[in-house]
mmCIF file of N, CA and C in Angstrom:
data_model
loop_
_atom_site.group_PDB
_atom_site.id
_atom_site.type_symbol
_atom_site.label_atom_id
_atom_site.label_comp_id
_atom_site.label_asym_id
_atom_site.label_seq_id
_atom_site.Cartn_x
_atom_site.Cartn_y
_atom_site.Cartn_z
ATOM 1 N N UNK A 55 5.200 -40.585 23.439
ATOM 2 C CA UNK A 55 5.481 -39.165 23.350
ATOM 3 C C UNK A 55 5.968 -38.680 24.716
ATOM 4 N N UNK A 56 7.026 -37.877 24.700
ATOM 5 C CA UNK A 56 7.627 -37.368 25.934
ATOM 6 C C UNK A 56 6.924 -36.067 26.343
ATOM 7 N N UNK A 57 6.081 -36.160 27.360
ATOM 8 C CA UNK A 57 5.302 -35.009 27.833
ATOM 9 C C UNK A 57 6.209 -33.890 28.319
ATOM 10 N N UNK A 58 7.299 -34.230 28.979
ATOM 11 C CA UNK A 58 8.215 -33.192 29.475
ATOM 12 C C UNK A 58 8.833 -32.399 28.324
ATOM 13 N N UNK A 59 9.148 -33.070 27.228
ATOM 14 C CA UNK A 59 9.696 -32.387 26.056
ATOM 15 C C UNK A 59 8.655 -31.435 25.464
ATOM 16 N N UNK A 60 7.424 -31.898 25.422
ATOM 17 C CA UNK A 60 6.335 -31.046 24.917
ATOM 18 C C UNK A 60 6.191 -29.814 25.807
ATOM 19 N N UNK A 61 6.192 -30.017 27.109
ATOM 20 C CA UNK A 61 6.034 -28.900 28.047
ATOM 21 C C UNK A 61 7.162 -27.885 27.906
ATOM 22 N N UNK A 62 8.377 -28.345 27.624
ATOM 23 C CA UNK A 62 9.521 -27.449 27.459
ATOM 24 C C UNK A 62 9.384 -26.581 26.215
ATOM 25 N N UNK A 63 8.669 -27.076 25.230
ATOM 26 C CA UNK A 63 8.543 -26.358 23.969
ATOM 27 C C UNK A 63 7.350 -25.398 23.924
ATOM 28 N N UNK A 64 6.502 -25.440 24.934
ATOM 29 C CA UNK A 64 5.362 -24.529 24.990
ATOM 30 C C UNK A 64 5.886 -23.110 25.189
ATOM 31 N N UNK A 65 5.430 -22.167 24.368
ATOM 32 C CA UNK A 65 5.864 -20.771 24.535
ATOM 33 C C UNK A 65 5.479 -20.239 25.917
ATOM 34 N N UNK A 66 6.238 -19.254 26.392
ATOM 35 C CA UNK A 66 5.924 -18.678 27.702
ATOM 36 C C UNK A 66 4.636 -17.855 27.614
ATOM 37 N N UNK A 67 4.112 -17.461 28.764
ATOM 38 C CA UNK A 67 2.826 -16.750 28.823
ATOM 39 C C UNK A 67 2.819 -15.459 28.005
ATOM 40 N N UNK A 68 3.920 -14.726 28.047
ATOM 41 C CA UNK A 68 3.998 -13.471 27.297
ATOM 42 C C UNK A 68 3.921 -13.736 25.793
ATOM 43 N N UNK A 69 4.597 -14.767 25.317
ATOM 44 C CA UNK A 69 4.560 -15.109 23.895
ATOM 45 C C UNK A 69 3.163 -15.555 23.473
ATOM 46 N N UNK A 70 2.533 -16.360 24.287
ATOM 47 C CA UNK A 70 1.177 -16.827 23.979
ATOM 48 C C UNK A 70 0.210 -15.641 23.939
ATOM 49 N N UNK A 71 0.347 -14.718 24.873
ATOM 50 C CA UNK A 71 -0.495 -13.523 24.895
ATOM 51 C C UNK A 71 -0.274 -12.689 23.634
ATOM 52 N N UNK A 72 0.978 -12.538 23.222
ATOM 53 C CA UNK A 72 1.286 -11.765 22.017
ATOM 54 C C UNK A 72 0.701 -12.409 20.764
ATOM 55 N N UNK A 73 0.788 -13.714 20.665
ATOM 56 C CA UNK A 73 0.210 -14.431 19.520
ATOM 57 C C UNK A 73 -1.308 -14.256 19.514
ATOM 58 N N UNK A 74 -1.915 -14.353 20.678
ATOM 59 C CA UNK A 74 -3.364 -14.178 20.774
ATOM 60 C C UNK A 74 -3.779 -12.771 20.351
ATOM 61 N N UNK A 75 -3.017 -11.768 20.764
ATOM 62 C CA UNK A 75 -3.320 -10.387 20.384
ATOM 63 C C UNK A 75 -3.140 -10.193 18.877
ATOM 64 N N UNK A 76 -2.127 -10.830 18.304
ATOM 65 C CA UNK A 76 -1.910 -10.744 16.865
ATOM 66 C C UNK A 76 -3.125 -11.272 16.109
ATOM 67 N N UNK A 77 -3.626 -12.420 16.527
ATOM 68 C CA UNK A 77 -4.787 -12.980 15.850
ATOM 69 C C UNK A 77 -6.042 -12.140 16.089
ATOM 70 N N UNK A 78 -6.120 -11.494 17.232
ATOM 71 C CA UNK A 78 -7.252 -10.608 17.495
ATOM 72 C C UNK A 78 -7.227 -9.429 16.522
ATOM 73 N N UNK A 79 -6.057 -8.855 16.310
ATOM 74 C CA UNK A 79 -5.918 -7.739 15.373
ATOM 75 C C UNK A 79 -6.234 -8.209 13.957
ATOM 76 N N UNK A 80 -5.715 -9.372 13.582
ATOM 77 C CA UNK A 80 -5.960 -9.913 12.243
ATOM 78 C C UNK A 80 -7.404 -10.354 12.052
ATOM 79 N N UNK A 81 -8.122 -10.548 13.144
ATOM 80 C CA UNK A 81 -9.498 -11.031 13.083
ATOM 81 C C UNK A 81 -10.507 -9.996 12.612
ATOM 82 N N UNK A 82 -10.086 -8.772 12.432
ATOM 83 C CA UNK A 82 -10.985 -7.715 11.969
ATOM 84 C C UNK A 82 -10.956 -7.663 10.440
ATOM 85 N N UNK A 83 -12.108 -7.817 9.771
ATOM 86 C CA UNK A 83 -12.132 -7.819 8.301
ATOM 87 C C UNK A 83 -11.571 -6.555 7.659
ATOM 88 N N UNK A 84 -11.799 -5.411 8.262
ATOM 89 C CA UNK A 84 -11.286 -4.160 7.698
ATOM 90 C C UNK A 84 -9.766 -4.157 7.720
ATOM 91 N N UNK A 85 -9.188 -4.561 8.836
ATOM 92 C CA UNK A 85 -7.727 -4.594 8.925
ATOM 93 C C UNK A 85 -7.144 -5.631 7.967
ATOM 94 N N UNK A 86 -7.818 -6.751 7.809
ATOM 95 C CA UNK A 86 -7.350 -7.766 6.854
ATOM 96 C C UNK A 86 -7.351 -7.217 5.435
ATOM 97 N N UNK A 87 -8.379 -6.462 5.085
ATOM 98 C CA UNK A 87 -8.430 -5.858 3.745
ATOM 99 C C UNK A 87 -7.284 -4.856 3.550
ATOM 100 N N UNK A 88 -7.017 -4.073 4.565
ATOM 101 C CA UNK A 88 -5.917 -3.112 4.492
ATOM 102 C C UNK A 88 -4.594 -3.846 4.295
ATOM 103 N N UNK A 89 -4.393 -4.933 5.004
ATOM 104 C CA UNK A 89 -3.158 -5.706 4.831
ATOM 105 C C UNK A 89 -3.045 -6.250 3.417
ATOM 106 N N UNK A 90 -4.158 -6.719 2.861
ATOM 107 C CA UNK A 90 -4.131 -7.211 1.492
ATOM 108 C C UNK A 90 -3.739 -6.093 0.535
ATOM 109 N N UNK A 91 -4.305 -4.925 0.726
ATOM 110 C CA UNK A 91 -3.994 -3.768 -0.118
ATOM 111 C C UNK A 91 -2.521 -3.398 -0.004
ATOM 112 N N UNK A 92 -2.010 -3.368 1.233
ATOM 113 C CA UNK A 92 -0.610 -2.986 1.443
ATOM 114 C C UNK A 92 0.363 -4.054 0.973
ATOM 115 N N UNK A 93 -0.131 -5.259 0.783
ATOM 116 C CA UNK A 93 0.736 -6.307 0.244
ATOM 117 C C UNK A 93 1.128 -5.979 -1.202
ATOM 118 N N UNK A 94 0.336 -5.151 -1.863
ATOM 119 C CA UNK A 94 0.622 -4.760 -3.241
ATOM 120 C C UNK A 94 1.753 -3.727 -3.304
ATOM 121 N N UNK A 95 2.017 -3.055 -2.185
ATOM 122 C CA UNK A 95 3.080 -2.062 -2.123
ATOM 123 C C UNK A 95 2.687 -0.905 -1.228
ATOM 124 N N UNK A 96 3.646 -0.028 -0.926
ATOM 125 C CA UNK A 96 3.382 1.114 -0.041
ATOM 126 C C UNK A 96 2.341 2.061 -0.633
ATOM 127 N N UNK A 97 1.449 2.541 0.224
ATOM 128 C CA UNK A 97 0.404 3.480 -0.186
ATOM 129 C C UNK A 97 0.181 4.516 0.900
ATOM 130 N N UNK A 98 -0.296 5.678 0.484
ATOM 131 C CA UNK A 98 -0.670 6.714 1.442
ATOM 132 C C UNK A 98 -2.119 6.489 1.873
ATOM 133 N N UNK A 99 -2.535 7.183 2.901
ATOM 134 C CA UNK A 99 -3.880 7.018 3.454
ATOM 135 C C UNK A 99 -4.951 7.277 2.394
ATOM 136 N N UNK A 100 -4.772 8.310 1.584
ATOM 137 C CA UNK A 100 -5.805 8.628 0.591
ATOM 138 C C UNK A 100 -5.958 7.497 -0.431
ATOM 139 N N UNK A 101 -4.861 6.866 -0.816
ATOM 140 C CA UNK A 101 -4.946 5.733 -1.744
ATOM 141 C C UNK A 101 -5.653 4.539 -1.096
ATOM 142 N N UNK A 102 -5.345 4.295 0.164
ATOM 143 C CA UNK A 102 -6.005 3.202 0.889
ATOM 144 C C UNK A 102 -7.497 3.501 1.012
ATOM 145 N N UNK A 103 -7.829 4.759 1.281
ATOM 146 C CA UNK A 103 -9.236 5.173 1.378
ATOM 147 C C UNK A 103 -9.983 4.867 0.085
ATOM 148 N N UNK A 104 -9.369 5.161 -1.041
ATOM 149 C CA UNK A 104 -10.009 4.893 -2.331
ATOM 150 C C UNK A 104 -10.234 3.400 -2.530
ATOM 151 N N UNK A 105 -9.253 2.604 -2.159
ATOM 152 C CA UNK A 105 -9.387 1.145 -2.300
ATOM 153 C C UNK A 105 -10.468 0.583 -1.379
ATOM 154 N N UNK A 106 -10.621 1.183 -0.214
ATOM 155 C CA UNK A 106 -11.523 0.664 0.812
ATOM 156 C C UNK A 106 -12.900 1.321 0.795
ATOM 157 N N UNK A 107 -13.048 2.439 0.077
ATOM 158 C CA UNK A 107 -14.274 3.233 0.145
ATOM 159 C C UNK A 107 -14.587 3.613 1.587
ATOM 160 N N UNK A 108 -13.568 4.120 2.261
ATOM 161 C CA UNK A 108 -13.690 4.536 3.659
ATOM 162 C C UNK A 108 -13.127 5.945 3.809
ATOM 163 N N UNK A 109 -13.463 6.589 4.924
ATOM 164 C CA UNK A 109 -12.939 7.919 5.224
ATOM 165 C C UNK A 109 -11.497 7.823 5.711
ATOM 166 N N UNK A 110 -10.794 8.933 5.584
ATOM 167 C CA UNK A 110 -9.409 8.980 6.051
ATOM 168 C C UNK A 110 -9.330 8.719 7.555
ATOM 169 N N UNK A 111 -10.294 9.230 8.294
ATOM 170 C CA UNK A 111 -10.318 9.027 9.739
ATOM 171 C C UNK A 111 -10.441 7.537 10.092
ATOM 172 N N UNK A 112 -11.345 6.842 9.407
ATOM 173 C CA UNK A 112 -11.556 5.417 9.678
ATOM 174 C C UNK A 112 -10.327 4.596 9.294
ATOM 175 N N UNK A 113 -9.726 4.912 8.152
ATOM 176 C CA UNK A 113 -8.529 4.184 7.713
ATOM 177 C C UNK A 113 -7.370 4.466 8.665
ATOM 178 N N UNK A 114 -7.203 5.726 9.049
ATOM 179 C CA UNK A 114 -6.117 6.091 9.965
ATOM 180 C C UNK A 114 -6.237 5.359 11.290
ATOM 181 N N UNK A 115 -7.458 5.218 11.772
ATOM 182 C CA UNK A 115 -7.694 4.482 13.025
ATOM 183 C C UNK A 115 -7.210 3.037 12.891
ATOM 184 N N UNK A 116 -7.570 2.396 11.792
ATOM 185 C CA UNK A 116 -7.164 0.999 11.586
ATOM 186 C C UNK A 116 -5.651 0.889 11.390
ATOM 187 N N UNK A 117 -5.068 1.837 10.674
ATOM 188 C CA UNK A 117 -3.615 1.835 10.472
ATOM 189 C C UNK A 117 -2.873 2.005 11.795
ATOM 190 N N UNK A 118 -3.417 2.812 12.681
ATOM 191 C CA UNK A 118 -2.804 3.001 14.000
ATOM 192 C C UNK A 118 -2.757 1.677 14.755
ATOM 193 N N UNK A 119 -3.840 0.920 14.714
ATOM 194 C CA UNK A 119 -3.884 -0.384 15.376
ATOM 195 C C UNK A 119 -2.887 -1.342 14.728
ATOM 196 N N UNK A 120 -2.845 -1.359 13.405
ATOM 197 C CA UNK A 120 -1.914 -2.233 12.693
ATOM 198 C C UNK A 120 -0.464 -1.849 12.980
ATOM 199 N N UNK A 121 -0.209 -0.567 13.104
ATOM 200 C CA UNK A 121 1.152 -0.102 13.402
ATOM 201 C C UNK A 121 1.548 -0.461 14.833
ATOM 202 N N UNK A 122 0.635 -0.280 15.775
ATOM 203 C CA UNK A 122 0.916 -0.649 17.168
ATOM 204 C C UNK A 122 1.192 -2.139 17.313
ATOM 205 N N UNK A 123 0.577 -2.930 16.439
ATOM 206 C CA UNK A 123 0.757 -4.383 16.462
ATOM 207 C C UNK A 123 1.961 -4.826 15.631
ATOM 208 N N UNK A 124 2.695 -3.856 15.108
ATOM 209 C CA UNK A 124 3.897 -4.108 14.304
ATOM 210 C C UNK A 124 3.596 -4.911 13.042
ATOM 211 N N UNK A 125 2.418 -4.671 12.474
ATOM 212 C CA UNK A 125 2.043 -5.313 11.219
ATOM 213 C C UNK A 125 2.292 -4.394 10.029
ATOM 214 N N UNK A 126 2.236 -3.085 10.271
ATOM 215 C CA UNK A 126 2.558 -2.116 9.226
ATOM 216 C C UNK A 126 3.553 -1.101 9.784
ATOM 217 N N UNK A 127 4.243 -0.456 8.856
ATOM 218 C CA UNK A 127 5.161 0.621 9.231
ATOM 219 C C UNK A 127 4.861 1.813 8.340
ATOM 220 N N UNK A 128 5.337 2.961 8.756
ATOM 221 C CA UNK A 128 5.089 4.174 7.972
ATOM 222 C C UNK A 128 6.410 4.860 7.652
ATOM 223 N N UNK A 129 6.370 5.595 6.544
ATOM 224 C CA UNK A 129 7.541 6.354 6.119
ATOM 225 C C UNK A 129 7.059 7.659 5.532
ATOM 226 N N UNK A 130 7.584 8.751 6.055
ATOM 227 C CA UNK A 130 7.172 10.061 5.597
ATOM 228 C C UNK A 130 7.979 10.437 4.354
ATOM 229 N N UNK A 131 7.271 10.912 3.336
ATOM 230 C CA UNK A 131 7.895 11.396 2.106
ATOM 231 C C UNK A 131 7.280 12.756 1.791
ATOM 232 N N UNK A 132 7.971 13.798 2.161
ATOM 233 C CA UNK A 132 7.411 15.143 2.033
ATOM 234 C C UNK A 132 6.266 15.313 3.013
ATOM 235 N N UNK A 133 5.100 15.682 2.492
ATOM 236 C CA UNK A 133 3.923 15.844 3.355
ATOM 237 C C UNK A 133 3.117 14.559 3.472
ATOM 238 N N UNK A 134 3.434 13.575 2.659
ATOM 239 C CA UNK A 134 2.682 12.309 2.637
ATOM 240 C C UNK A 134 3.328 11.281 3.558
ATOM 241 N N UNK A 135 2.501 10.427 4.129
ATOM 242 C CA UNK A 135 2.978 9.288 4.904
ATOM 243 C C UNK A 135 2.558 8.037 4.146
ATOM 244 N N UNK A 136 3.534 7.195 3.848
ATOM 245 C CA UNK A 136 3.262 5.960 3.134
ATOM 246 C C UNK A 136 3.333 4.789 4.103
ATOM 247 N N UNK A 137 2.364 3.907 3.980
ATOM 248 C CA UNK A 137 2.283 2.726 4.838
ATOM 249 C C UNK A 137 2.617 1.487 4.018
ATOM 250 N N UNK A 138 3.280 0.545 4.666
ATOM 251 C CA UNK A 138 3.620 -0.719 4.034
ATOM 252 C C UNK A 138 3.616 -1.806 5.100
ATOM 253 N N UNK A 139 3.640 -3.056 4.660
ATOM 254 C CA UNK A 139 3.731 -4.162 5.615
ATOM 255 C C UNK A 139 5.054 -4.038 6.354
ATOM 256 N N UNK A 140 5.054 -4.379 7.622
ATOM 257 C CA UNK A 140 6.242 -4.204 8.453
ATOM 258 C C UNK A 140 7.408 -5.062 7.984
ATOM 259 N N UNK A 141 7.137 -6.318 7.622
ATOM 260 C CA UNK A 141 8.195 -7.198 7.121
ATOM 261 C C UNK A 141 7.581 -8.382 6.384
ATOM 262 N N UNK A 142 8.427 -9.255 5.893
ATOM 263 C CA UNK A 142 7.949 -10.404 5.117
ATOM 264 C C UNK A 142 7.087 -11.362 5.941
ATOM 265 N N UNK A 143 7.285 -11.378 7.259
ATOM 266 C CA UNK A 143 6.491 -12.269 8.108
ATOM 267 C C UNK A 143 5.004 -11.945 8.016
ATOM 268 N N UNK A 144 4.680 -10.673 7.917
ATOM 269 C CA UNK A 144 3.272 -10.261 7.841
ATOM 270 C C UNK A 144 2.647 -10.831 6.573
ATOM 271 N N UNK A 145 3.360 -10.715 5.481
ATOM 272 C CA UNK A 145 2.878 -11.258 4.220
ATOM 273 C C UNK A 145 2.739 -12.780 4.301
ATOM 274 N N UNK A 146 3.692 -13.430 4.916
ATOM 275 C CA UNK A 146 3.649 -14.890 5.060
ATOM 276 C C UNK A 146 2.459 -15.334 5.900
ATOM 277 N N UNK A 147 2.216 -14.656 7.006
ATOM 278 C CA UNK A 147 1.078 -14.984 7.872
ATOM 279 C C UNK A 147 -0.221 -14.829 7.091
ATOM 280 N N UNK A 148 -0.331 -13.702 6.411
ATOM 281 C CA UNK A 148 -1.541 -13.394 5.664
ATOM 282 C C UNK A 148 -1.760 -14.408 4.548
ATOM 283 N N UNK A 149 -0.723 -14.691 3.772
ATOM 284 C CA UNK A 149 -0.851 -15.640 2.669
ATOM 285 C C UNK A 149 -1.095 -17.070 3.146
ATOM 286 N N UNK A 150 -0.504 -17.436 4.262
ATOM 287 C CA UNK A 150 -0.743 -18.765 4.832
ATOM 288 C C UNK A 150 -2.209 -18.907 5.238
ATOM 289 N N UNK A 151 -2.753 -17.862 5.834
ATOM 290 C CA UNK A 151 -4.171 -17.890 6.225
ATOM 291 C C UNK A 151 -5.064 -17.981 4.996
ATOM 292 N N UNK A 152 -4.741 -17.228 3.952
ATOM 293 C CA UNK A 152 -5.534 -17.288 2.714
ATOM 294 C C UNK A 152 -5.449 -18.666 2.080
ATOM 295 N N UNK A 153 -4.253 -19.241 2.043
ATOM 296 C CA UNK A 153 -4.090 -20.593 1.494
ATOM 297 C C UNK A 153 -4.934 -21.585 2.282
ATOM 298 N N UNK A 154 -4.943 -21.433 3.586
ATOM 299 C CA UNK A 154 -5.694 -22.364 4.441
ATOM 300 C C UNK A 154 -7.191 -22.306 4.161
ATOM 301 N N UNK A 155 -7.732 -21.096 4.060
ATOM 302 C CA UNK A 155 -9.192 -21.002 3.858
ATOM 303 C C UNK A 155 -9.607 -21.337 2.442
ATOM 304 N N UNK A 156 -8.661 -21.260 1.512
ATOM 305 C CA UNK A 156 -8.968 -21.576 0.118
ATOM 306 C C UNK A 156 -8.894 -23.074 -0.193
ATOM 307 N N UNK A 157 -8.375 -23.852 0.741
ATOM 308 C CA UNK A 157 -8.276 -25.311 0.522
ATOM 309 C C UNK A 157 -9.622 -25.967 0.516
#
């Protein structure tokens, strides 16, 4: 095995830090549940609250963290804000993790 080739392929420090932060965000059970719910389609905070049996304040706090981590996005429709997964990568990461633990 060519050690120099391996070293060249190691992500830079910023990328490694970002991956670590992503897993830290995903490591929270509440946020994981929210991602599962949003995988079903866009929902407003009140709908997520009903699914989670949580207050709007608590759900909004978690959504803010997920949005800052670029895992969810929001779209305003009238007075409502709808949240959805940011892109297909989020769903893939989540489903890959579920497949792994279900093996």
